[in-house]
Coordinates of C-alpha atoms in Angstrom, one line a residue:
M1 CA 0.0 0.0 0.0
Q2 CA 2.8 2.4 0.9
A3 CA 4.6 1.4 -2.3
A4 CA 1.5 2.3 -4.4
L5 CA 1.4 5.7 -2.7
C6 CA 5.2 6.3 -3.3
V7 CA 4.7 5.5 -7.0
L8 CA 1.7 7.8 -7.3
W9 CA 3.7 10.7 -5.8
M10 CA 6.8 10.1 -7.9
A11 CA 4.5 10.1 -11.0
L12 CA 2.9 13.5 -10.0
C13 CA 6.3 14.8 -9.1
A14 CA 7.7 13.7 -12.5
C15 CA 4.9 15.1 -14.5
G16 CA 5.6 18.7 -12.7
V17 CA 2.3 18.9 -11.2
S18 CA 2.5 21.7 -8.5
S19 CA 0.9 21.6 -5.3
S20 CA -1.6 24.4 -6.1
P21 CA -2.5 24.2 -9.8
L22 CA -4.9 27.4 -9.5
R23 CA -2.1 29.7 -8.4
S24 CA 0.2 28.9 -11.1
V25 CA -2.7 29.5 -13.7
Q26 CA -3.7 32.7 -12.1
A27 CA -0.2 34.0 -12.1
G28 CA 0.0 33.5 -15.8
E29 CA 2.8 31.2 -15.8
N30 CA 3.4 28.8 -18.5
V31 CA 2.0 25.6 -17.5
N32 CA 2.9 22.5 -19.0
M33 CA -0.2 20.4 -19.2
A34 CA 0.2 16.7 -18.8
S35 CA -0.6 14.5 -21.9
A36 CA -3.5 12.4 -22.0
D37 CA -1.3 9.3 -21.9
D38 CA 0.2 10.4 -18.8
V39 CA -3.2 11.2 -17.2
N40 CA -4.4 7.9 -18.3
I41 CA -1.4 6.0 -16.8
L42 CA -2.0 7.8 -13.5
M43 CA -5.7 7.1 -13.6
Y44 CA -4.9 3.4 -14.4
G45 CA -2.4 3.5 -11.3
V46 CA -5.1 5.0 -9.3
L47 CA -7.7 2.4 -10.3
Q48 CA -5.3 -0.4 -9.6
F49 CA -4.5 1.1 -6.1
T50 CA -8.2 1.4 -5.2
E51 CA -8.9 -2.2 -6.3
S52 CA -6.1 -3.6 -4.3
L53 CA -7.3 -1.6 -1.5
H54 CA -10.8 -3.0 -2.0
H55 CA -9.4 -6.6 -2.4
M56 CA -7.5 -6.1 0.7
Y57 CA -10.3 -4.8 2.6
Q58 CA -12.5 -7.8 1.5
S59 CA -9.8 -10.4 2.2
T60 CA -9.4 -8.8 5.8
E61 CA -13.1 -8.9 6.4
A62 CA -13.2 -12.4 5.3
R63 CA -10.3 -13.4 7.6
L64 CA -11.9 -11.5 10.4
A65 CA -15.1 -13.3 9.9
R66 CA -13.4 -16.8 10.0
L67 CA -11.5 -15.7 13.2
M68 CA -14.7 -14.7 14.8
K69 CA -16.1 -18.0 13.9
A70 CA -13.4 -19.7 15.2
V71 CA -13.4 -17.8 18.5
S72 CA -17.0 -18.5 18.8
R73 CA -16.5 -22.1 18.3
T74 CA -13.6 -22.1 20.7
E75 CA -15.8 -20.2 23.3
S76 CA -18.6 -22.9 22.9
E77 CA -15.9 -25.8 23.3
V78 CA -14.8 -24.1 26.5
K79 CA -18.2 -23.8 27.9
R80 CA -19.1 -27.4 26.9
L81 CA -15.8 -28.5 28.7
G82 CA -16.7 -26.5 31.8
H83 CA -20.1 -28.1 31.8
D84 CA -18.6 -31.6 31.4
T85 CA -16.0 -30.9 34.1
E86 CA -18.8 -29.8 36.4
E87 CA -20.8 -33.0 35.7
A88 CA -17.9 -35.2 36.1
A89 CA -17.1 -33.5 39.6
Q90 CA -20.8 -33.9 40.4
N91 CA -20.8 -37.6 39.4
E92 CA -17.5 -38.2 41.5
R93 CA -19.2 -36.6 44.7
Q94 CA -22.1 -39.1 44.2
I95 CA -19.9 -42.2 43.7
K96 CA -18.0 -41.0 46.8
E97 CA -21.3 -40.7 48.9
K98 CA -22.6 -44.0 47.7
L99 CA -19.3 -45.7 48.3
Q100 CA -19.3 -44.4 51.9
L101 CA -22.9 -45.5 52.2
L102 CA -21.9 -49.0 51.2
Q103 CA -19.0 -49.2 53.5
A104 CA -21.2 -48.3 56.4
Q105 CA -23.8 -50.9 55.4
M106 CA -20.8 -53.4 55.2
K107 CA -19.7 -52.6 58.6
A108 CA -23.4 -52.8 59.9
L109 CA -23.6 -56.4 58.3
E110 CA -20.2 -57.5 59.6
I111 CA -21.3 -56.6 63.1
Q112 CA -24.7 -58.4 62.7
V113 CA -22.8 -61.4 61.3
H114 CA -20.6 -61.6 64.4
E115 CA -23.5 -61.1 66.7
N116 CA -25.4 -64.0 64.9
R117 CA -22.2 -66.3 64.9
D118 CA -21.9 -65.9 68.7
T119 CA -25.8 -66.3 69.0
V120 CA -25.5 -69.6 66.7
T121 CA -22.6 -70.8 68.6
R122 CA -24.4 -70.3 72.0
V123 CA -27.4 -72.2 70.9
E124 CA -25.3 -75.0 69.5
L125 CA -23.7 -75.3 72.6
E126 CA -27.1 -75.2 74.7
E127 CA -28.4 -77.7 72.2
A128 CA -25.4 -80.0 73.0
Q129 CA -25.9 -79.5 76.7
L130 CA -29.7 -80.1 76.3
K131 CA -29.2 -83.5 74.3
K132 CA -26.8 -84.6 77.1
K133 CA -29.2 -83.9 79.7
L134 CA -32.1 -85.3 77.8
S135 CA -30.1 -88.6 77.2
S136 CA -29.2 -88.8 80.9
L137 CA -32.8 -88.2 81.8
E138 CA -34.0 -90.8 79.4
E139 CA -31.6 -93.2 81.0
N140 CA -32.7 -92.4 84.3
L141 CA -36.6 -92.4 83.5
N142 CA -36.2 -95.6 81.6
S143 CA -34.5 -97.2 84.6
S144 CA -36.7 -95.8 87.4
V145 CA -40.1 -94.9 85.9
P146 CA -43.0 -97.5 85.2
D147 CA -44.3 -97.9 81.7
K148 CA -47.1 -95.2 82.0
I149 CA -44.6 -92.4 82.5
K150 CA -42.4 -93.4 79.7
G151 CA -44.4 -91.4 77.4
A152 CA -42.7 -88.0 78.7
P153 CA -39.6 -88.6 77.0
L154 CA -41.5 -88.6 73.6
K155 CA -42.7 -85.2 74.3
N156 CA -39.2 -84.1 75.4
N157 CA -37.9 -85.5 71.9
S158 CA -40.6 -83.4 70.1
N159 CA -39.2 -80.3 71.9
L160 CA -35.7 -81.2 71.1
K161 CA -36.7 -81.6 67.4
D162 CA -38.3 -78.3 67.5
L163 CA -35.2 -76.8 69.0
M164 CA -32.9 -78.4 66.4
K165 CA -35.1 -77.3 63.7
W166 CA -34.8 -73.5 64.9
T167 CA -31.1 -74.0 65.3
Q168 CA -31.0 -75.2 61.5
E169 CA -33.1 -72.1 60.4
Q170 CA -30.6 -69.7 62.5
K171 CA -27.7 -71.4 60.5
L172 CA -29.3 -70.9 57.2
K173 CA -30.0 -67.2 58.1
L174 CA -26.1 -67.0 59.1
E175 CA -25.0 -68.4 55.9
N176 CA -27.3 -66.1 53.9
Q177 CA -25.9 -63.1 55.6
N178 CA -22.3 -64.4 55.0
R179 CA -23.1 -64.7 51.4
Q180 CA -24.4 -61.0 51.4
L181 CA -21.4 -59.9 53.2
A182 CA -19.1 -61.4 50.6
D183 CA -21.0 -59.9 47.8
L184 CA -20.9 -56.5 49.3
Q185 CA -17.1 -56.7 49.8
K186 CA -16.7 -58.1 46.2
R187 CA -18.6 -54.8 45.0
N188 CA -16.6 -52.7 47.1
M189 CA -13.3 -53.9 45.9
V190 CA -14.4 -53.4 42.2

């Protein structure tokens, strides 16, 4: 652009154009008029110059439009990434809360399993003691009681069977809780 201005100025200087053409004409000086070819060349140069300015303006405008689109896309990507980051942080908080809840539940189940084991062990010991007492009572009863009273051990046997059935149910409950605890521990490790 500067080069085109310099060329235009040099052309004007070479043709002898004064800075004030009216003064020179009024003073009656001998003015050399530029030839039509010189004027045409100068006008062609001016047209070339304006075309290049216009082209430069359009290309700059197109570049600026592309740049604004790129900035807009970048801003939307930054907003989307910010939203994704917030969402990921929220998901992480939820996962941590659920993990803490699972750990608390697992501890509660472990405590319950230990309590149930103690209960089952105590019941098994009581059952063994009752069996010993019952067998010794049966022996004593068989040896000392007449035939009419011998029906009582059958009733005791029935009670013993009920107690054994209850003990078996407690064992099944304990095994079920152990399985649940193992499943929770596996999930927690994953």
